[in-house]
PDB file of C-alpha atoms in Angstrom:
ATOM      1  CA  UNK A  14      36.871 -20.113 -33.892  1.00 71.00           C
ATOM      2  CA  UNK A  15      40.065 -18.458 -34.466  1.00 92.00           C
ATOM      3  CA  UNK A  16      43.484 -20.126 -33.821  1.00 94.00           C
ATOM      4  CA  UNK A  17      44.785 -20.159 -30.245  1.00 96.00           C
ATOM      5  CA  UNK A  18      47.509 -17.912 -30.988  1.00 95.00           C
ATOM      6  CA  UNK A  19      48.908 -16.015 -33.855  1.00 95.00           C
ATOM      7  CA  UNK A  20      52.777 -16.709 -33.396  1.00 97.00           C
ATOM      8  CA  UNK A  21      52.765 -19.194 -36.177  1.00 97.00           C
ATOM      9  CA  UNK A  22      55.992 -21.699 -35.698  1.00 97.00           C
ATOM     10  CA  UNK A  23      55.153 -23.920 -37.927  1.00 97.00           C
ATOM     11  CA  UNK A  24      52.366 -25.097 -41.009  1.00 97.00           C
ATOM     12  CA  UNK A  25      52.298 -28.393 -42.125  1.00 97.00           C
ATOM     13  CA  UNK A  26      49.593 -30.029 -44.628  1.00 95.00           C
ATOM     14  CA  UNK A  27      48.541 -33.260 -43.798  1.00 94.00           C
ATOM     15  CA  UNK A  28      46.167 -34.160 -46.370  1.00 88.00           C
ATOM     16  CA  UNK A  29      42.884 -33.707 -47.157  1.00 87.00           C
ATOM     17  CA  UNK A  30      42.878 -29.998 -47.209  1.00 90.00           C
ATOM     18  CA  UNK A  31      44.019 -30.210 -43.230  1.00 95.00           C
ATOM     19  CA  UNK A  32      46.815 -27.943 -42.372  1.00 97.00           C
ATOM     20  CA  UNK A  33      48.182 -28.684 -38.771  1.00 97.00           C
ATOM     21  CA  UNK A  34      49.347 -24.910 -37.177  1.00 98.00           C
ATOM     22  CA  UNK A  35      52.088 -25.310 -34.516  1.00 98.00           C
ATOM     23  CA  UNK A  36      52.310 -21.769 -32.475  1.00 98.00           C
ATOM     24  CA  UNK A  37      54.641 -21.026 -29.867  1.00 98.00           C
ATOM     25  CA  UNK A  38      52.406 -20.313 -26.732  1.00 98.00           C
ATOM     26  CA  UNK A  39      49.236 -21.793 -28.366  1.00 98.00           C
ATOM     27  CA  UNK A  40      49.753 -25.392 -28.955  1.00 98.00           C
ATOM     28  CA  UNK A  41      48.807 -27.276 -32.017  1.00 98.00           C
ATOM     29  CA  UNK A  42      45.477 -26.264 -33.794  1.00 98.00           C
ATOM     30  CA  UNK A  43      44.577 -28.645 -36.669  1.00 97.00           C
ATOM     31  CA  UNK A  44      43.218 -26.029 -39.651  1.00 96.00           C
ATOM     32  CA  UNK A  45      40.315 -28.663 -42.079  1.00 94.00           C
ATOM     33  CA  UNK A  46      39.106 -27.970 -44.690  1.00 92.00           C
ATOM     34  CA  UNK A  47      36.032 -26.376 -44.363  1.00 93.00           C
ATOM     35  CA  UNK A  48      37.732 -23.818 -41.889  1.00 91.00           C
ATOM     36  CA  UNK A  49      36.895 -25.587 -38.431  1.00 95.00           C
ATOM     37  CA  UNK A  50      39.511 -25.199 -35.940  1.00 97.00           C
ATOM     38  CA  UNK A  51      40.331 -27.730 -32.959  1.00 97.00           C
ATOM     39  CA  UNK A  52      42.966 -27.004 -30.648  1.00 97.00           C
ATOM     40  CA  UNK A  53      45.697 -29.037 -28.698  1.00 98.00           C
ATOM     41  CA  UNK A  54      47.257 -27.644 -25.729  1.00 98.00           C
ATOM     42  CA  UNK A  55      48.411 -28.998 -22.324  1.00 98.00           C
ATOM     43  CA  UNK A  56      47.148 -29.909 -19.766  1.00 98.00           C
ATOM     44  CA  UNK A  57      48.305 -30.645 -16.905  1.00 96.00           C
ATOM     45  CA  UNK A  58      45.548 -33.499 -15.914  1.00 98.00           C
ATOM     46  CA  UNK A  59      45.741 -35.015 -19.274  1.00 97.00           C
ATOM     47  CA  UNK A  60      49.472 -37.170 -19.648  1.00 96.00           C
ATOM     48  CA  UNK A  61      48.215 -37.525 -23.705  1.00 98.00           C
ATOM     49  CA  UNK A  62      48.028 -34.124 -23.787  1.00 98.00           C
ATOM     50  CA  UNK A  63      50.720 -31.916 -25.675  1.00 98.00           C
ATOM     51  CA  UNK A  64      53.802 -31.907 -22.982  1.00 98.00           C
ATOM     52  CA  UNK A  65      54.093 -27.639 -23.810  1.00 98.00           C
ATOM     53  CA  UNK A  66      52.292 -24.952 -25.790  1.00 98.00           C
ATOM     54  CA  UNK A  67      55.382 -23.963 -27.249  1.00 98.00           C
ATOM     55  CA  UNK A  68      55.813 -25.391 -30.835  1.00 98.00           C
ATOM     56  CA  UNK A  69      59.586 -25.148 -32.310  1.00 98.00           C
ATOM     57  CA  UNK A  70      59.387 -27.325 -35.358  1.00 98.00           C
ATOM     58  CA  UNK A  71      56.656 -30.375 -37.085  1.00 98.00           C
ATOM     59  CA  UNK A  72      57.287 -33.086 -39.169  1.00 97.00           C
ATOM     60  CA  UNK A  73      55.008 -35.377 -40.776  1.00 96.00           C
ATOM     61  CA  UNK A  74      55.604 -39.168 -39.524  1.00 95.00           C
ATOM     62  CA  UNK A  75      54.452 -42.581 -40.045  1.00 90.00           C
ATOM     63  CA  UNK A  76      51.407 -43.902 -39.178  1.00 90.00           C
ATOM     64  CA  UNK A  77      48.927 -40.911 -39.507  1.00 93.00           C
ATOM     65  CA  UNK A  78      51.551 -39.325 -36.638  1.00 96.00           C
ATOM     66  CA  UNK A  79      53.460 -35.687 -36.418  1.00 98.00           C
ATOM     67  CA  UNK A  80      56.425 -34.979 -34.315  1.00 98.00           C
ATOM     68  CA  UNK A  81      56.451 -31.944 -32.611  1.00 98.00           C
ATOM     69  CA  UNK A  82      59.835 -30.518 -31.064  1.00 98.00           C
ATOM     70  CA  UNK A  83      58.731 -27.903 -27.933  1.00 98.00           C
ATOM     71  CA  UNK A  84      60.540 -25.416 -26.216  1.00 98.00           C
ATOM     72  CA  UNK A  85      60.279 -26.596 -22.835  1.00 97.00           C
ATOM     73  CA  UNK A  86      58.438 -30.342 -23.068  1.00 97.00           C
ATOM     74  CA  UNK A  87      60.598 -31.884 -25.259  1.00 97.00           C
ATOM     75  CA  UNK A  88      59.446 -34.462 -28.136  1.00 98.00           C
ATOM     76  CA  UNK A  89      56.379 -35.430 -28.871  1.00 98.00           C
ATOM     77  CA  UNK A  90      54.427 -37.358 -31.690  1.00 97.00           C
ATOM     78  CA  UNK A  91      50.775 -36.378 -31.800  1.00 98.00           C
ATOM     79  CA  UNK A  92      48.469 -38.930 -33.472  1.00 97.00           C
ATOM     80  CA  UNK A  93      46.402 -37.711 -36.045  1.00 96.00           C
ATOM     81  CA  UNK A  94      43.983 -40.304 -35.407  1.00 95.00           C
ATOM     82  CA  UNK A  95      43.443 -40.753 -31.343  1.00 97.00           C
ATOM     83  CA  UNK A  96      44.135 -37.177 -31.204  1.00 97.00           C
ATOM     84  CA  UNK A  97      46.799 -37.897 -28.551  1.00 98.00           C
ATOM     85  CA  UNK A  98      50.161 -36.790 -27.898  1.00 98.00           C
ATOM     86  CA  UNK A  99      53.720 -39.318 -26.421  1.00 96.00           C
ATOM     87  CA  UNK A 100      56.334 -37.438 -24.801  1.00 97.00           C
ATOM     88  CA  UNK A 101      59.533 -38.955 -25.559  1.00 95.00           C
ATOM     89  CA  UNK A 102      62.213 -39.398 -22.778  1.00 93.00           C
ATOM     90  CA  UNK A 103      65.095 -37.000 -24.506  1.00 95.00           C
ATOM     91  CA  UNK A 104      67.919 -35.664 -22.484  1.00 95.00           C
ATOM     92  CA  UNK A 105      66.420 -31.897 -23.551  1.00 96.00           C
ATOM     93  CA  UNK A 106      63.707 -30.128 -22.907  1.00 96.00           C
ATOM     94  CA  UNK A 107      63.885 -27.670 -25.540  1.00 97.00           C
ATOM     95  CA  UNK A 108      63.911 -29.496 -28.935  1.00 98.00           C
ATOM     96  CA  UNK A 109      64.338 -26.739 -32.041  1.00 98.00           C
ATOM     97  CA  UNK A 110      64.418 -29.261 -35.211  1.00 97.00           C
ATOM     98  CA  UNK A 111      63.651 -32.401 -36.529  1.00 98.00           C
ATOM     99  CA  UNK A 112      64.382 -34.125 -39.577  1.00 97.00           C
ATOM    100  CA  UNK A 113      63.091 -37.855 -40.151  1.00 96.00           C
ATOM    101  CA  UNK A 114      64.854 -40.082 -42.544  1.00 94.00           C
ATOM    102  CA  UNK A 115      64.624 -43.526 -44.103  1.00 90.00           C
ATOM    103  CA  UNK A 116      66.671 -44.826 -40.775  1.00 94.00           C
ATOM    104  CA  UNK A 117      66.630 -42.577 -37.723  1.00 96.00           C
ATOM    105  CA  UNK A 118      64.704 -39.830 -36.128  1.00 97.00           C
ATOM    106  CA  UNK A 119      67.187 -36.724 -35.365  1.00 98.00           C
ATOM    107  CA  UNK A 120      66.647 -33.532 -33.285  1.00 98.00           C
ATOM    108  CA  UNK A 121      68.601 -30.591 -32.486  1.00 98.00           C
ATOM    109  CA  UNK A 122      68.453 -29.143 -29.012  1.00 97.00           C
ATOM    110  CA  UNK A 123      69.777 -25.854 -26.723  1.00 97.00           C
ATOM    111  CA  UNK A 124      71.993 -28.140 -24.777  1.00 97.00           C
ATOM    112  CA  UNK A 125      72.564 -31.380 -26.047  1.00 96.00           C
ATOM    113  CA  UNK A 126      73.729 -30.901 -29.416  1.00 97.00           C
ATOM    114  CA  UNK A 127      72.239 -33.132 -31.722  1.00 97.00           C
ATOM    115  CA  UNK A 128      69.726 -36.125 -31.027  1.00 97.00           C
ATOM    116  CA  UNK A 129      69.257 -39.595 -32.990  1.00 97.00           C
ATOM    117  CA  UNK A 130      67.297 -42.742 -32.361  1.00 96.00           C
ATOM    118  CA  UNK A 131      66.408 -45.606 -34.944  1.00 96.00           C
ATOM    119  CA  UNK A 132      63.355 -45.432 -36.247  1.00 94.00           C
ATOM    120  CA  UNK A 133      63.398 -49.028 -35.717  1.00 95.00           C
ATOM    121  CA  UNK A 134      64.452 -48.997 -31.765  1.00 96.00           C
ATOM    122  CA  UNK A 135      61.320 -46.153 -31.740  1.00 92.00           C
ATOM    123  CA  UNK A 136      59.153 -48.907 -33.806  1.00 91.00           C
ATOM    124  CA  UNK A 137      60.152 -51.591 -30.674  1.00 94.00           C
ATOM    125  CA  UNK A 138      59.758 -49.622 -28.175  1.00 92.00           C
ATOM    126  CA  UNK A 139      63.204 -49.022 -27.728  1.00 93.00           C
ATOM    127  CA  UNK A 140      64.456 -45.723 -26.304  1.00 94.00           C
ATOM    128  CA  UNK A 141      67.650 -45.866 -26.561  1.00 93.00           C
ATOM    129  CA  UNK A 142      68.660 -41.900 -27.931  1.00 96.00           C
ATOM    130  CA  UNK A 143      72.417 -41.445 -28.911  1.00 96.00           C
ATOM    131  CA  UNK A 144      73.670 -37.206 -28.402  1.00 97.00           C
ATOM    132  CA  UNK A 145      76.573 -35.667 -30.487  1.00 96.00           C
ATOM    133  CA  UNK A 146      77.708 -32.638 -28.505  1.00 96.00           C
ATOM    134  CA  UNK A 147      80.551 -30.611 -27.991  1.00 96.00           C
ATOM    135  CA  UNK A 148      82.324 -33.649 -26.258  1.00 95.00           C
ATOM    136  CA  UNK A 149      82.122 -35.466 -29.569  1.00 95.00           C
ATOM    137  CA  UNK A 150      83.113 -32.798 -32.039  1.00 94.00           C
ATOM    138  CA  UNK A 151      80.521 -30.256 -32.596  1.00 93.00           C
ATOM    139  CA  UNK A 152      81.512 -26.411 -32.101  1.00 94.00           C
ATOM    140  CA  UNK A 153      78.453 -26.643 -28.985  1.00 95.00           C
ATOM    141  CA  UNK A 154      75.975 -28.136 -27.733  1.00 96.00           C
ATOM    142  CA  UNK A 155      73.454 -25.691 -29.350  1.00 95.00           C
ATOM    143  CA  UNK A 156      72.048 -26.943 -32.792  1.00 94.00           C
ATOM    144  CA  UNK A 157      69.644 -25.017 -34.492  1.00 93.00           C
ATOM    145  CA  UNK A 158      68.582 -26.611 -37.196  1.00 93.00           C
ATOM    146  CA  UNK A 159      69.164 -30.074 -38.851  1.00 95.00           C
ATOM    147  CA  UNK A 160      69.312 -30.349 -42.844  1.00 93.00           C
ATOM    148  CA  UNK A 161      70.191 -33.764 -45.430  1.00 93.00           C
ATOM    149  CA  UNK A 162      72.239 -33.994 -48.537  1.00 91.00           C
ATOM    150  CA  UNK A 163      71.368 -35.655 -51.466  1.00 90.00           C
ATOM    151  CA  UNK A 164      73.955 -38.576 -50.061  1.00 88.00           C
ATOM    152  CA  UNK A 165      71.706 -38.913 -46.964  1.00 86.00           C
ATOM    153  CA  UNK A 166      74.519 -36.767 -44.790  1.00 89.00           C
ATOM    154  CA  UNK A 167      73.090 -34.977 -42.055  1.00 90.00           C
TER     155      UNK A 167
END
């Protein structure tokens, strides 16, 4: 089995020798270590399935969990374990970054600037996603990419 596409987004090892490959048009294909492939892509009859094909960015999470920013679905977090995906409710659909920290989750997007939630709130449940856009100071609404300091400054 080969992977389901070969524009490569994104590799990210999570352990064991696995390597999960995000690919913009292919979806998620989780890389162990003995070479076997397995795929994750949507579908549209599956709502645990990947919300788009289009991977922008991975980061490893808590909890055996990755999230996955898409161009076009939005956030996700697959789980490593069930082998299904939660589509967040964000304000954007296309999601370029992310960057966990000790506190919040943040994500950049085309057209909202940039995203935050508690990683508590997202612990409880609680969706409750704060935006910093060109309304509150940045040059636009387009953020690329999302980076900390050794202070913890975003």
């Amino acid at each position: 089995t080969t992977l389901s596409s070969n524009k490569i987004s994104k590799i990210l090892e999570i352990g064991n020798g696995n390597f999960a490959v995000g690919t913009y048009g292919g979806g998620i294909n989780i890389l162990n270590s003995s070479g076997k492939i397995q795929r994750f892509e949507h579908d549209e009859n599956n709502k645990t399935s990947i919300s788009n094909n289009r991977i922008m960015h991975m980061v490893e999470g808590d909890n055996n969990t990755i999230w996955v920013a898409t161009n076009g679905g939005g956030l996700n977090q697959f789980n490593l374990a069930t082998k299904e995906f939660v589509n967040f409710p964000v304000e954007s659909t296309v999601i370029l970054s992310i960057l966990l920290t000790d506190k919040d989750l943040w994500f950049s997007t085309s057209d909202r600037g940039v995203g935050r939630i508690s990683t508590t709130d997202l612990k409880n449940g609680i969706f409750n996603f704060e935006y910093t856009g060109e309304s509150q100071g940045l040059a636009a609404n387009f953020a690329y990419g999302l980076l900390s300091d050794e202070a913890g400054y975003i």
